[in-house]
Amino acid sequence: MQNHLITGWGVIRQNTVIVDGQVKEIHEKFITFAEFIKFLYKKEQVGYPKFYKMDNLSKLGFLTAELVLKNRDLKNNYRSEEIGVVIANSSSSLDTDFEYFETIKDKNNYYPSPSVFVYTLSNILIGEICIRNQLKGENAFLVSEYFDPGLITSIVDDLMRNNRIQVCICGWVELFREKYESFICIVEKEERLKHNNENTLNYCLLTKENLSRLCLNNGI
Amino acid sequence: MTGVYIASDNIITSLGFTTTETIDKFRRHSIGLQMISDPALSPVRLPLSCVDTLLLEEKFRSLVSSFYPEFLNTAFTRMEKMFILSIQDSIHNSGLNLKGEETILIMSTTKGNIDLIGEEKKNLFDPKRLFLWEMARVIQDFFRLYHSPIVVSNACISGSLAIGIGARFIRSGKFRNAIVTGGDILSKFVISGFQSFQALSPEPCKPFDISRNGLSLGEGCATMVLTADETIISGDKITVAGFATSNDANHISGPSRTGEELAFAIGQSLSEAGIQASDIDFISAHGTATVFNDEMESRALTLAKLNDSPVNSFKGYIGHTLGAAGIIESVATIQSMNSNMLFKSAGFSESGVPEKIRVVEANNPANLIYCLKTASGFGGCNSSLVFIKQ
């Protein structure tokens, strides 16, 4: 039986940021998500101007991925096609759907914009993460009322066991009307890490219990 | 490894409410795209492929009063009615008992009940119905299914991805059966968005043609029952033999310049199926008829060494049905295999793509054993499915 290990993870939730178990202290208070995420983007010195064009859901997922991926050197250890992205959430792109709807609901004030419309698809956030990090492997965006760690585990395990991908960026990125919560982790194969002489003792197994524990940020 | 067999299927589009009706229309070159003037959908006249609302209402009422009288006083949305009719037809024809814990329902859509947005004041439906999981719960309750459905929303590969996830669940032994369904409806929301992209063709779309000038939108729903139970299949056995997705990592609303990422997904699906590109008898391509999509696909098919295999796009008949396209066109592919018939790629007369591909120019009998269904979408996603007739 092949083991799949969680080698990095991060949470962004209502003014709270945790990466690999470390809480990033944020003393400032923010009223809106837009203010908060802009602050975090600057604080982390990401330097990716396309960030400003993204909708709020993509900003949240993108920045969570950014913080998590910063701590792992995937690029030198894997090919683009070996890295997949599997994300789920509850409200798909509804937050942006309402924003877009404002631009078409009134005949006399009708100004649909392609740059808003494109974000009315939830998997655009996977596209943003893939473009930034040049990830070309398997994709899936799923929708469930609550985070379903069992579903994510079974889909990721299956993709990795069948050697379709060697690494998966996976998790939960939810945002609707100022309520937001994101959890992203990196899953890699134990045998590959050992082959690269990496100490794997500090990593936990990809299981639904571990995913829900980390998402609730009780640490590794 | 467990085989994944297709037990039954259904298509609902402008061309009909069953697979048989739809295929019959393909045989007769019946085009579902019609010029429509409807201010509720678009400020300008444009070609659309619409499901007949009166027939939909009539068929739904007759189904509920005959078999589900407990729902006579329950309101369902237009999208939910399509899902229910399509799933009902497939369950009925499958010969399987699908109510137990061995069966999972997988639903795919891009926008679900999006026509409810802005309609909150009318109080016909709980605004919660806009959430895809709530729409899925309504369908689960209607059929009294054991598990909560899995919902896939991955732009225009959603339908293919749902089939792929269903097949993987059966192969890994997690479930014995999967009801896979996909649907999307036409709405002002979606039409205005594609108009803002200037992506819509003023006349019915012409995939791969030199004069193609954008896509045409359609609506519909399709369902496929997948099973590990080989014994219930009568006639030809068709399996889902390979599946893969990939990402271009290039642009959120434009396809790859090279097509190499779609070609990669095709290669992965072929190797999972244990076959070579030269085995492929037919490719049902994505073929949206936008300039860039069709160019990219011709490059991908060339990279995948598929230049000699016949290829069509079903979108010339029924338009681009978005989250339903992958499954509607997969069912159409399976029916092509069942009837050993290559269907003409509607709207095509002269090639207008950079690489030489063999677009099907007339209905032709052909022995179809190994077939491919490809799809691509916003967010840079690509998918490839392999079907094999045993």
Coordinates of C-alpha atoms in Angstrom, one line a residue:
Chain A
M1 CA 0.0 0.0 0.0
Q2 CA 1.4 3.3 -1.1
N3 CA 1.4 6.2 1.4
H4 CA 0.4 9.7 0.6
L5 CA 1.7 12.3 2.9
I6 CA 0.6 15.9 3.7
T7 CA 3.8 17.9 3.3
G8 CA 2.5 21.4 3.7
W9 CA -0.8 23.1 4.5
G10 CA -2.3 26.5 5.2
V11 CA -5.5 28.0 6.5
I12 CA -6.9 31.5 5.9
R13 CA -10.1 32.1 7.8
Q14 CA -11.6 35.4 9.1
N15 CA -8.5 37.4 9.8
T16 CA -6.5 34.3 10.7
V17 CA -3.6 32.9 8.8
I18 CA -1.8 29.6 9.7
V19 CA 0.9 28.0 7.5
D20 CA 2.4 24.6 8.4
G21 CA 1.1 25.0 12.0
Q22 CA 2.6 28.5 12.4
V23 CA 0.2 31.3 13.1
K24 CA 1.0 34.4 11.3
E25 CA 0.3 37.3 13.7
I26 CA -2.1 39.9 12.2
H27 CA -2.7 42.7 14.6
E28 CA -4.6 45.0 12.2
K29 CA -8.4 44.7 12.1
F30 CA -10.2 44.7 8.8
I31 CA -13.8 45.3 8.0
T32 CA -13.9 43.7 4.6
F33 CA -12.3 40.7 2.9
A34 CA -11.0 42.9 0.1
E35 CA -9.0 45.0 2.6
F36 CA -7.7 42.0 4.5
I37 CA -6.6 40.1 1.5
K38 CA -4.8 43.1 0.0
F39 CA -3.0 43.6 3.3
L40 CA -1.9 40.0 3.3
Y41 CA -0.8 40.1 -0.3
K42 CA 1.4 43.1 0.4
K43 CA 2.7 41.8 3.7
E44 CA 3.8 38.5 2.0
Q45 CA 5.4 40.4 -0.8
V46 CA 3.9 38.2 -3.5
G47 CA 4.6 40.6 -6.4
Y48 CA 2.1 39.2 -9.0
P49 CA 0.1 42.1 -10.5
K50 CA -2.5 39.7 -12.0
F51 CA -3.7 39.2 -8.4
Y52 CA -5.5 42.5 -8.6
K53 CA -7.6 41.4 -11.5
M54 CA -8.9 38.3 -9.7
D55 CA -12.3 38.0 -8.0
N56 CA -12.4 37.5 -4.2
L57 CA -12.7 33.7 -4.4
S58 CA -9.6 33.4 -6.6
K59 CA -7.7 35.9 -4.5
L60 CA -8.4 33.7 -1.4
G61 CA -7.4 30.4 -3.1
F62 CA -4.4 31.9 -4.9
L63 CA -2.9 33.5 -1.8
T64 CA -3.5 30.4 0.4
A65 CA -1.7 28.3 -2.3
E66 CA 1.0 30.9 -2.5
L67 CA 1.8 30.7 1.2
V68 CA 1.8 26.9 1.3
L69 CA 3.8 26.4 -1.9
K70 CA 6.5 28.9 -0.8
N71 CA 7.7 26.4 1.8
R72 CA 8.1 23.5 -0.7
D73 CA 10.3 23.3 -3.7
L74 CA 8.0 21.4 -6.1
K75 CA 9.4 22.8 -9.3
N76 CA 12.8 21.2 -8.9
N77 CA 11.4 17.8 -7.9
Y78 CA 8.5 17.3 -10.2
R79 CA 7.4 17.9 -13.8
S80 CA 4.5 20.3 -14.5
E81 CA 2.3 17.4 -15.6
E82 CA 2.9 15.5 -12.4
I83 CA 1.2 18.1 -10.2
G84 CA -2.6 18.2 -10.0
V85 CA -5.1 20.5 -8.3
V86 CA -8.4 19.4 -6.6
I87 CA -10.4 22.0 -4.9
A88 CA -14.0 22.1 -3.4
N89 CA -16.3 24.6 -1.9
S90 CA -19.9 25.3 -1.0
S91 CA -21.0 28.3 -2.9
S92 CA -19.1 27.8 -6.2
S93 CA -18.8 31.2 -7.7
L94 CA -22.1 32.6 -6.3
D95 CA -20.3 35.6 -4.7
T96 CA -19.2 36.8 -8.1
D97 CA -22.4 35.6 -9.8
F98 CA -24.3 38.3 -7.8
E99 CA -21.7 40.9 -8.7
Y100 CA -22.0 40.0 -12.4
F101 CA -25.8 40.0 -12.2
E102 CA -25.8 43.6 -11.1
T103 CA -24.3 44.5 -14.4
I104 CA -27.1 42.9 -16.5
K105 CA -30.3 43.2 -14.4
D106 CA -31.2 46.7 -15.5
K107 CA -31.9 47.2 -19.2
N108 CA -31.0 50.9 -18.9
N109 CA -27.8 50.2 -17.0
Y110 CA -26.5 47.2 -18.9
Y111 CA -22.7 46.8 -18.9
P112 CA -21.7 43.1 -18.8
S113 CA -17.9 42.7 -18.6
P114 CA -15.9 39.7 -19.8
S115 CA -13.4 40.3 -17.0
V116 CA -16.2 39.8 -14.3
F117 CA -18.0 37.1 -16.3
V118 CA -15.0 34.8 -16.5
Y119 CA -14.9 34.5 -12.7
T120 CA -18.5 33.2 -12.6
L121 CA -16.9 29.8 -13.0
S122 CA -15.5 28.4 -9.8
N123 CA -12.7 26.4 -11.4
I124 CA -11.1 29.7 -12.6
L125 CA -9.3 29.7 -9.3
I126 CA -7.7 26.4 -10.2
G127 CA -6.6 28.0 -13.5
E128 CA -5.1 30.9 -11.6
I129 CA -3.1 28.6 -9.3
C130 CA -2.0 26.5 -12.3
I131 CA -0.9 29.6 -14.3
R132 CA 1.1 31.1 -11.5
N133 CA 2.9 27.8 -10.6
Q134 CA 2.9 26.2 -14.1
L135 CA 0.9 23.2 -12.9
K136 CA -0.4 21.1 -15.8
G137 CA -1.7 17.8 -14.2
E138 CA -5.2 16.7 -13.3
N139 CA -7.9 19.2 -12.2
A140 CA -11.2 18.9 -10.4
F141 CA -13.5 21.4 -8.8
L142 CA -16.3 19.9 -6.6
V143 CA -19.1 21.5 -4.7
S144 CA -20.6 20.2 -1.4
E145 CA -22.5 22.0 1.4
Y146 CA -19.7 21.4 3.9
F147 CA -16.0 20.5 3.5
D148 CA -16.0 16.7 2.8
P149 CA -12.5 15.4 3.6
G150 CA -13.5 11.9 2.8
L151 CA -14.3 12.8 -0.8
I152 CA -11.1 14.8 -1.3
T153 CA -9.1 12.0 0.2
S154 CA -10.6 9.3 -2.0
I155 CA -10.2 11.4 -5.2
V156 CA -6.6 12.4 -4.5
D157 CA -5.6 8.9 -3.3
D158 CA -7.0 7.4 -6.5
L159 CA -5.2 9.9 -8.8
M160 CA -1.9 9.3 -7.0
R161 CA -2.2 5.5 -6.7
N162 CA -2.8 5.3 -10.5
N163 CA 0.3 7.4 -11.1
R164 CA -1.8 10.0 -12.9
I165 CA -0.1 12.6 -10.7
Q166 CA 2.7 12.5 -8.2
V167 CA 1.7 15.6 -6.2
C168 CA -1.7 17.1 -5.4
I169 CA -2.5 20.6 -4.3
C170 CA -5.9 20.1 -2.7
G171 CA -8.4 21.6 -0.3
W172 CA -11.4 23.8 0.4
V173 CA -11.7 27.4 -0.8
E174 CA -15.0 29.0 0.2
L175 CA -16.1 32.6 0.1
F176 CA -19.6 34.1 0.1
R177 CA -20.6 37.6 1.2
E178 CA -17.7 38.3 3.5
K179 CA -17.6 34.8 5.0
Y180 CA -14.5 33.1 3.9
E181 CA -12.5 30.0 4.8
S182 CA -9.7 28.4 2.9
F183 CA -7.6 25.3 3.5
I184 CA -5.0 24.1 1.1
C185 CA -2.5 21.3 1.5
I186 CA 0.2 19.6 -0.6
V187 CA 0.1 15.8 -0.9
E188 CA 3.2 13.9 -2.0
K189 CA 4.2 10.2 -2.2
E190 CA 6.2 8.8 0.7
E191 CA 8.3 6.7 -1.6
R192 CA 9.3 9.6 -3.8
L193 CA 10.3 11.7 -0.7
K194 CA 12.4 8.8 0.6
H195 CA 14.0 8.5 -2.8
N196 CA 15.0 12.1 -2.5
N197 CA 16.4 11.4 1.0
E198 CA 13.9 13.5 2.7
N199 CA 13.0 12.9 6.4
T200 CA 9.3 12.1 6.3
L201 CA 8.7 11.7 10.0
N202 CA 7.1 15.1 10.5
Y203 CA 4.5 14.5 7.8
C204 CA 1.1 13.0 8.5
L205 CA -0.8 10.6 6.2
L206 CA -3.5 11.8 3.9
T207 CA -6.6 10.6 5.7
K208 CA -10.0 12.2 6.1
E209 CA -9.3 12.5 9.9
N210 CA -6.0 14.3 9.3
L211 CA -7.6 16.6 6.7
S212 CA -10.4 17.7 9.0
R213 CA -8.0 18.1 11.9
L214 CA -5.7 20.3 9.9
C215 CA -8.5 22.3 8.4
L216 CA -9.8 23.0 11.9
N217 CA -6.1 24.0 12.5
N218 CA -5.3 22.0 15.5
G219 CA -1.8 21.6 14.0
I220 CA 0.2 18.5 13.0
Chain B
M1 CA -9.3 -4.3 -12.5
T2 CA -13.1 -3.8 -12.5
G3 CA -14.6 -2.9 -15.9
V4 CA -16.9 0.1 -16.1
Y5 CA -19.9 -0.6 -18.3
I6 CA -22.5 1.8 -19.6
A7 CA -25.9 0.3 -18.7
S8 CA -28.2 3.1 -20.1
D9 CA -28.3 6.7 -21.2
N10 CA -30.5 9.6 -22.0
I11 CA -30.2 13.0 -23.8
I12 CA -32.5 15.9 -23.5
T13 CA -31.9 18.8 -25.9
S14 CA -33.7 20.8 -28.6
L15 CA -33.7 17.6 -30.6
G16 CA -35.7 15.5 -28.2
F17 CA -36.2 13.9 -24.8
T18 CA -34.5 10.6 -25.3
T19 CA -31.3 9.2 -26.8
T20 CA -33.2 7.5 -29.6
E21 CA -35.1 10.7 -30.6
T22 CA -31.8 12.6 -30.7
I23 CA -29.9 10.1 -32.8
D24 CA -32.7 9.9 -35.2
K25 CA -32.4 13.7 -35.7
F26 CA -28.6 13.4 -36.3
R27 CA -29.4 10.7 -38.9
R28 CA -31.7 13.2 -40.7
H29 CA -29.3 16.2 -40.3
S30 CA -31.9 18.0 -38.2
I31 CA -30.3 21.1 -36.7
G32 CA -31.5 22.1 -33.2
L33 CA -30.0 25.6 -33.4
Q34 CA -32.7 28.1 -34.4
M35 CA -32.7 31.9 -34.7
I36 CA -34.4 33.1 -31.6
S37 CA -35.8 36.6 -30.7
D38 CA -36.5 36.5 -26.9
P39 CA -35.8 39.7 -24.9
A40 CA -35.8 37.5 -21.7
L41 CA -32.7 35.8 -23.0
S42 CA -30.9 38.3 -25.3
P43 CA -31.3 41.9 -26.5
V44 CA -30.5 40.7 -30.1
R45 CA -31.7 37.8 -32.2
L46 CA -29.3 34.9 -32.2
P47 CA -29.1 31.2 -32.9
L48 CA -29.8 29.1 -29.8
S49 CA -30.6 25.4 -29.1
C50 CA -33.6 25.5 -26.7
V51 CA -35.4 22.6 -25.0
D52 CA -39.1 22.9 -25.8
T53 CA -40.6 24.4 -22.6
L54 CA -44.2 23.2 -23.3
L55 CA -43.1 19.6 -23.9
L56 CA -40.8 19.8 -20.9
E57 CA -43.7 20.8 -18.6
E58 CA -46.0 18.3 -20.1
K59 CA -43.6 15.4 -19.8
F60 CA -42.7 16.4 -16.2
R61 CA -46.3 16.7 -15.1
S62 CA -47.1 13.3 -16.6
L63 CA -44.1 11.7 -14.9
V64 CA -45.0 13.1 -11.5
S65 CA -48.7 12.3 -11.7
S66 CA -48.1 8.8 -12.8
F67 CA -45.1 7.7 -10.7
Y68 CA -44.4 10.4 -8.0
P69 CA -47.8 11.8 -6.9
E70 CA -46.2 12.8 -3.6
F71 CA -44.5 15.6 -5.5
L72 CA -47.6 16.9 -7.3
N73 CA -47.6 20.1 -5.1
T74 CA -43.9 20.6 -5.1
A75 CA -42.3 23.3 -7.3
F76 CA -39.2 22.3 -9.3
T77 CA -37.1 24.6 -11.4
R78 CA -36.6 24.2 -15.2
M79 CA -33.1 22.8 -14.6
E80 CA -34.4 20.3 -12.0
K81 CA -37.2 19.1 -14.3
M82 CA -34.6 18.3 -17.0
F83 CA -32.4 16.5 -14.5
I84 CA -35.3 14.5 -13.1
L85 CA -36.6 13.5 -16.6
S86 CA -33.2 12.5 -17.8
I87 CA -32.3 10.5 -14.7
Q88 CA -35.7 8.8 -14.6
D89 CA -35.3 7.6 -18.2
S90 CA -31.8 6.3 -17.5
I91 CA -32.7 4.6 -14.3
H92 CA -35.7 3.0 -15.9
N93 CA -33.7 1.7 -18.8
S94 CA -30.7 0.4 -16.8
G95 CA -32.4 -2.7 -15.4
L96 CA -30.6 -2.0 -12.1
N97 CA -31.8 -1.2 -8.6
L98 CA -30.0 2.1 -8.0
K99 CA -31.6 3.1 -4.7
G100 CA -29.1 1.4 -2.4
E101 CA -25.7 2.3 -0.9
E102 CA -23.8 0.7 -3.9
T103 CA -24.9 3.7 -6.1
I104 CA -23.6 7.2 -6.2
L105 CA -25.2 10.1 -8.1
I106 CA -22.7 12.5 -9.7
M107 CA -24.0 15.7 -11.1
S108 CA -22.2 18.2 -13.3
T109 CA -23.2 21.7 -14.2
T110 CA -21.6 25.1 -14.5
K111 CA -24.5 27.3 -13.4
G112 CA -27.3 25.0 -12.1
N113 CA -30.4 27.1 -11.2
I114 CA -28.8 30.4 -12.3
D115 CA -32.1 31.6 -13.8
L116 CA -33.3 32.1 -10.1
I117 CA -30.8 34.9 -9.6
G118 CA -32.6 38.2 -9.2
E119 CA -35.9 36.3 -8.8
E120 CA -35.7 36.1 -5.0
K121 CA -38.6 38.5 -4.6
K122 CA -41.0 36.3 -6.4
N123 CA -40.7 33.8 -3.6
L124 CA -41.3 30.8 -5.8
F125 CA -38.1 29.1 -4.6
D126 CA -35.9 29.3 -1.6
P127 CA -32.8 31.4 -2.7
K128 CA -30.8 28.5 -1.3
R129 CA -31.7 26.6 -4.6
L130 CA -28.9 28.7 -6.2
F131 CA -26.4 26.6 -4.3
L132 CA -25.5 23.6 -6.4
W133 CA -25.5 21.2 -3.4
E134 CA -29.1 22.3 -2.6
M135 CA -30.2 21.6 -6.2
A136 CA -28.5 18.2 -5.9
R137 CA -30.3 17.5 -2.6
V138 CA -33.6 18.2 -4.3
I139 CA -32.8 15.5 -7.0
Q140 CA -31.6 13.1 -4.3
D141 CA -34.8 13.5 -2.4
F142 CA -36.9 13.0 -5.5
F143 CA -35.4 9.6 -6.3
R144 CA -34.8 8.7 -2.6
L145 CA -31.1 8.0 -3.3
Y146 CA -28.9 6.7 -0.5
H147 CA -25.9 9.0 -0.7
S148 CA -25.7 12.7 -1.0
P149 CA -24.8 13.4 -4.7
I150 CA -21.3 14.5 -5.7
V151 CA -21.4 17.8 -7.6
V152 CA -18.7 18.6 -10.2
S153 CA -18.5 22.2 -11.5
N154 CA -15.4 22.6 -13.7
A155 CA -16.5 24.8 -16.6
C156 CA -17.0 23.1 -20.0
I157 CA -15.3 19.8 -19.0
S158 CA -17.7 19.3 -16.1
G159 CA -19.7 16.6 -17.9
S160 CA -16.6 14.6 -18.9
L161 CA -15.1 15.0 -15.5
A162 CA -18.3 13.6 -13.9
I163 CA -18.1 10.5 -16.1
G164 CA -14.4 10.1 -15.3
I165 CA -14.9 10.4 -11.5
G166 CA -17.8 7.9 -11.7
A167 CA -15.6 5.5 -13.7
R168 CA -12.7 5.9 -11.2
F169 CA -15.1 5.2 -8.3
I170 CA -16.3 2.0 -9.9
R171 CA -12.9 0.8 -10.9
S172 CA -11.5 1.4 -7.4
G173 CA -14.5 -0.6 -5.9
K174 CA -15.8 2.4 -3.9
F175 CA -19.2 2.1 -5.6
R176 CA -20.8 -0.5 -7.8
N177 CA -22.9 1.9 -9.9
A178 CA -22.8 5.5 -10.7
I179 CA -25.7 7.6 -12.1
V180 CA -23.8 10.4 -13.9
T181 CA -25.8 13.4 -15.1
G182 CA -25.0 16.8 -16.5
G183 CA -27.1 19.8 -17.3
D184 CA -27.1 23.5 -18.0
I185 CA -29.9 25.9 -19.1
L186 CA -29.9 29.0 -21.3
S187 CA -30.2 32.2 -19.3
K188 CA -29.7 35.9 -19.8
F189 CA -26.9 35.5 -17.3
V190 CA -24.8 33.1 -19.5
I191 CA -25.8 34.5 -22.9
S192 CA -24.9 38.1 -21.9
G193 CA -21.5 36.9 -20.6
F194 CA -20.6 35.2 -23.9
Q195 CA -21.9 38.2 -25.8
S196 CA -19.5 40.4 -23.7
F197 CA -16.7 38.2 -24.8
Q198 CA -17.9 38.6 -28.4
A199 CA -17.7 34.8 -28.6
L200 CA -21.1 34.2 -30.2
S201 CA -21.6 33.5 -33.8
P202 CA -24.4 35.5 -35.6
E203 CA -25.4 32.3 -37.5
P204 CA -25.5 28.6 -36.3
C205 CA -21.9 27.7 -35.4
K206 CA -19.6 26.0 -37.9
P207 CA -17.0 24.0 -36.0
F208 CA -13.6 23.6 -37.8
D209 CA -14.9 25.5 -40.9
I210 CA -13.0 28.2 -42.6
S211 CA -15.9 30.7 -42.1
R212 CA -16.5 29.8 -38.5
N213 CA -17.2 32.9 -36.4
G214 CA -17.8 31.9 -32.8
L215 CA -19.9 29.5 -30.8
S216 CA -23.6 29.0 -30.4
L217 CA -25.1 28.3 -27.1
G218 CA -27.5 25.4 -26.2
E219 CA -29.1 23.9 -23.2
G220 CA -29.9 20.4 -22.2
C221 CA -29.2 17.5 -19.9
A222 CA -27.8 14.0 -20.3
T223 CA -27.4 11.0 -18.0
M224 CA -25.4 7.8 -18.2
V225 CA -25.7 4.9 -15.7
L226 CA -22.3 3.3 -15.2
T227 CA -22.0 -0.1 -13.6
A228 CA -19.5 -2.8 -12.7
D229 CA -22.2 -5.4 -13.3
E230 CA -21.4 -6.8 -16.8
T231 CA -24.2 -9.4 -16.7
I232 CA -27.0 -6.9 -17.0
I233 CA -25.8 -5.5 -20.4
S234 CA -27.6 -6.8 -23.4
G235 CA -26.1 -6.3 -26.9
D236 CA -22.8 -4.5 -27.4
K237 CA -20.9 -3.8 -24.2
I238 CA -19.4 -0.3 -24.1
T239 CA -16.9 0.5 -21.4
V240 CA -15.3 3.7 -20.1
A241 CA -11.8 2.6 -20.6
G242 CA -9.7 5.7 -20.0
F243 CA -9.9 9.2 -18.7
A244 CA -7.6 12.1 -18.0
T245 CA -7.7 15.9 -17.4
S246 CA -4.9 18.5 -17.7
N247 CA -4.5 22.2 -17.4
D248 CA -2.9 24.6 -19.9
A249 CA -1.4 26.9 -17.2
N250 CA -1.6 29.6 -19.8
H251 CA -4.7 31.8 -19.8
I252 CA -8.0 31.7 -17.8
S253 CA -10.2 32.4 -20.9
G254 CA -8.1 31.5 -23.9
P255 CA -6.9 28.0 -25.0
S256 CA -3.3 26.9 -25.1
R257 CA -1.2 28.1 -28.1
T258 CA 0.3 24.7 -28.8
G259 CA -2.4 22.2 -27.8
E260 CA 0.2 20.1 -26.0
E261 CA -1.7 20.0 -22.7
L262 CA -4.9 18.6 -24.4
A263 CA -2.6 16.2 -26.3
F264 CA -1.1 15.1 -23.0
A265 CA -4.5 14.3 -21.5
I266 CA -5.4 12.4 -24.7
G267 CA -2.2 10.4 -24.3
Q268 CA -2.8 9.6 -20.7
S269 CA -6.4 8.4 -21.4
L270 CA -5.2 6.2 -24.3
S271 CA -2.5 4.6 -22.1
E272 CA -5.0 4.0 -19.3
A273 CA -7.2 2.2 -21.9
G274 CA -4.2 0.3 -23.1
I275 CA -4.5 1.4 -26.7
Q276 CA -2.6 3.5 -29.3
A277 CA -3.6 6.6 -31.2
S278 CA -3.7 4.5 -34.4
D279 CA -6.5 2.4 -32.9
I280 CA -8.9 5.3 -32.6
D281 CA -11.9 5.0 -35.0
F282 CA -13.6 8.2 -34.1
I283 CA -13.1 11.4 -32.1
S284 CA -16.0 13.5 -30.8
A285 CA -14.1 16.8 -30.4
H286 CA -15.0 19.8 -28.3
G287 CA -15.3 21.9 -31.6
T288 CA -16.9 25.1 -30.2
A289 CA -16.3 26.9 -33.5
T290 CA -14.4 29.8 -31.9
V291 CA -11.3 30.6 -34.0
F292 CA -8.9 29.8 -31.2
N293 CA -10.5 26.7 -29.8
D294 CA -10.7 24.9 -33.1
E295 CA -7.1 25.9 -34.0
M296 CA -5.8 24.6 -30.7
E297 CA -7.7 21.3 -31.1
S298 CA -6.3 20.7 -34.5
R299 CA -2.8 21.1 -33.1
A300 CA -3.6 18.8 -30.1
L301 CA -4.9 16.1 -32.4
T302 CA -1.8 16.4 -34.5
L303 CA 0.5 16.2 -31.5
A304 CA -1.5 13.1 -30.4
K305 CA -1.0 11.5 -33.8
L306 CA -4.8 11.5 -34.5
N307 CA -4.8 13.2 -37.9
D308 CA -6.1 10.1 -39.6
S309 CA -9.1 9.4 -37.4
P310 CA -12.5 10.8 -38.3
V311 CA -13.5 13.7 -36.1
N312 CA -16.7 15.7 -35.6
S313 CA -18.3 18.2 -33.3
F314 CA -21.9 17.7 -32.2
K315 CA -22.2 21.4 -31.4
G316 CA -23.3 22.2 -35.0
Y317 CA -26.6 20.4 -34.1
I318 CA -27.2 21.4 -30.4
G319 CA -24.8 24.3 -29.7
H320 CA -22.4 24.4 -26.8
T321 CA -24.3 23.1 -23.7
L322 CA -21.5 24.0 -21.3
G323 CA -21.4 21.8 -18.2
A324 CA -23.6 19.3 -20.0
A325 CA -21.6 19.2 -23.2
G326 CA -19.1 16.5 -22.1
I327 CA -21.9 14.1 -21.1
I328 CA -24.4 14.9 -23.9
E329 CA -21.6 14.5 -26.5
S330 CA -20.3 11.3 -24.8
V331 CA -23.8 9.8 -25.0
A332 CA -23.9 10.9 -28.7
T333 CA -20.5 9.1 -29.2
I334 CA -21.8 5.9 -27.5
Q335 CA -24.8 5.9 -29.7
S336 CA -22.6 6.4 -32.8
M337 CA -20.7 3.3 -31.6
N338 CA -24.0 1.4 -31.0
S339 CA -25.3 2.3 -34.5
N340 CA -21.8 2.0 -36.2
M341 CA -22.4 5.4 -37.7
L342 CA -20.2 8.4 -38.2
F343 CA -22.3 11.5 -38.0
K344 CA -21.6 14.5 -40.1
S345 CA -20.0 17.5 -38.3
A346 CA -22.9 19.9 -38.9
G347 CA -21.8 23.4 -40.2
F348 CA -18.6 22.1 -41.8
S349 CA -17.8 22.4 -45.4
E350 CA -14.1 23.6 -45.8
S351 CA -11.3 23.2 -43.3
G352 CA -10.2 26.3 -41.6
V353 CA -7.8 25.0 -39.0
P354 CA -4.0 25.0 -39.3
E355 CA -3.4 21.3 -39.0
K356 CA -4.9 18.6 -41.3
I357 CA -7.6 16.7 -39.5
R358 CA -10.3 14.4 -40.9
V359 CA -13.6 16.2 -40.2
V360 CA -16.7 13.9 -41.0
E361 CA -18.4 15.5 -44.0
A362 CA -21.4 13.1 -44.4
N363 CA -23.1 10.4 -42.4
N364 CA -21.2 7.2 -43.0
P365 CA -21.4 3.7 -41.7
A366 CA -18.2 2.7 -40.0
N367 CA -17.2 0.0 -37.5
L368 CA -16.6 2.0 -34.3
I369 CA -14.7 0.1 -31.6
Y370 CA -12.4 2.6 -30.0
C371 CA -13.7 6.2 -29.6
L372 CA -12.4 9.4 -28.0
K373 CA -14.4 12.3 -26.5
T374 CA -12.4 15.4 -25.8
A375 CA -13.4 18.7 -24.1
S376 CA -11.7 21.9 -23.0
G377 CA -12.9 24.9 -21.0
F378 CA -12.3 28.2 -19.3
G379 CA -9.7 28.0 -16.6
G380 CA -7.4 26.2 -19.1
C381 CA -8.9 22.8 -18.4
N382 CA -8.8 19.8 -20.8
S383 CA -10.2 16.3 -20.7
S384 CA -10.2 13.1 -22.7
L385 CA -12.4 10.0 -22.4
V386 CA -11.9 6.7 -24.1
F387 CA -14.8 4.4 -24.8
I388 CA -14.3 0.8 -26.1
K389 CA -16.9 -1.5 -27.5
Q390 CA -16.3 -5.1 -26.5

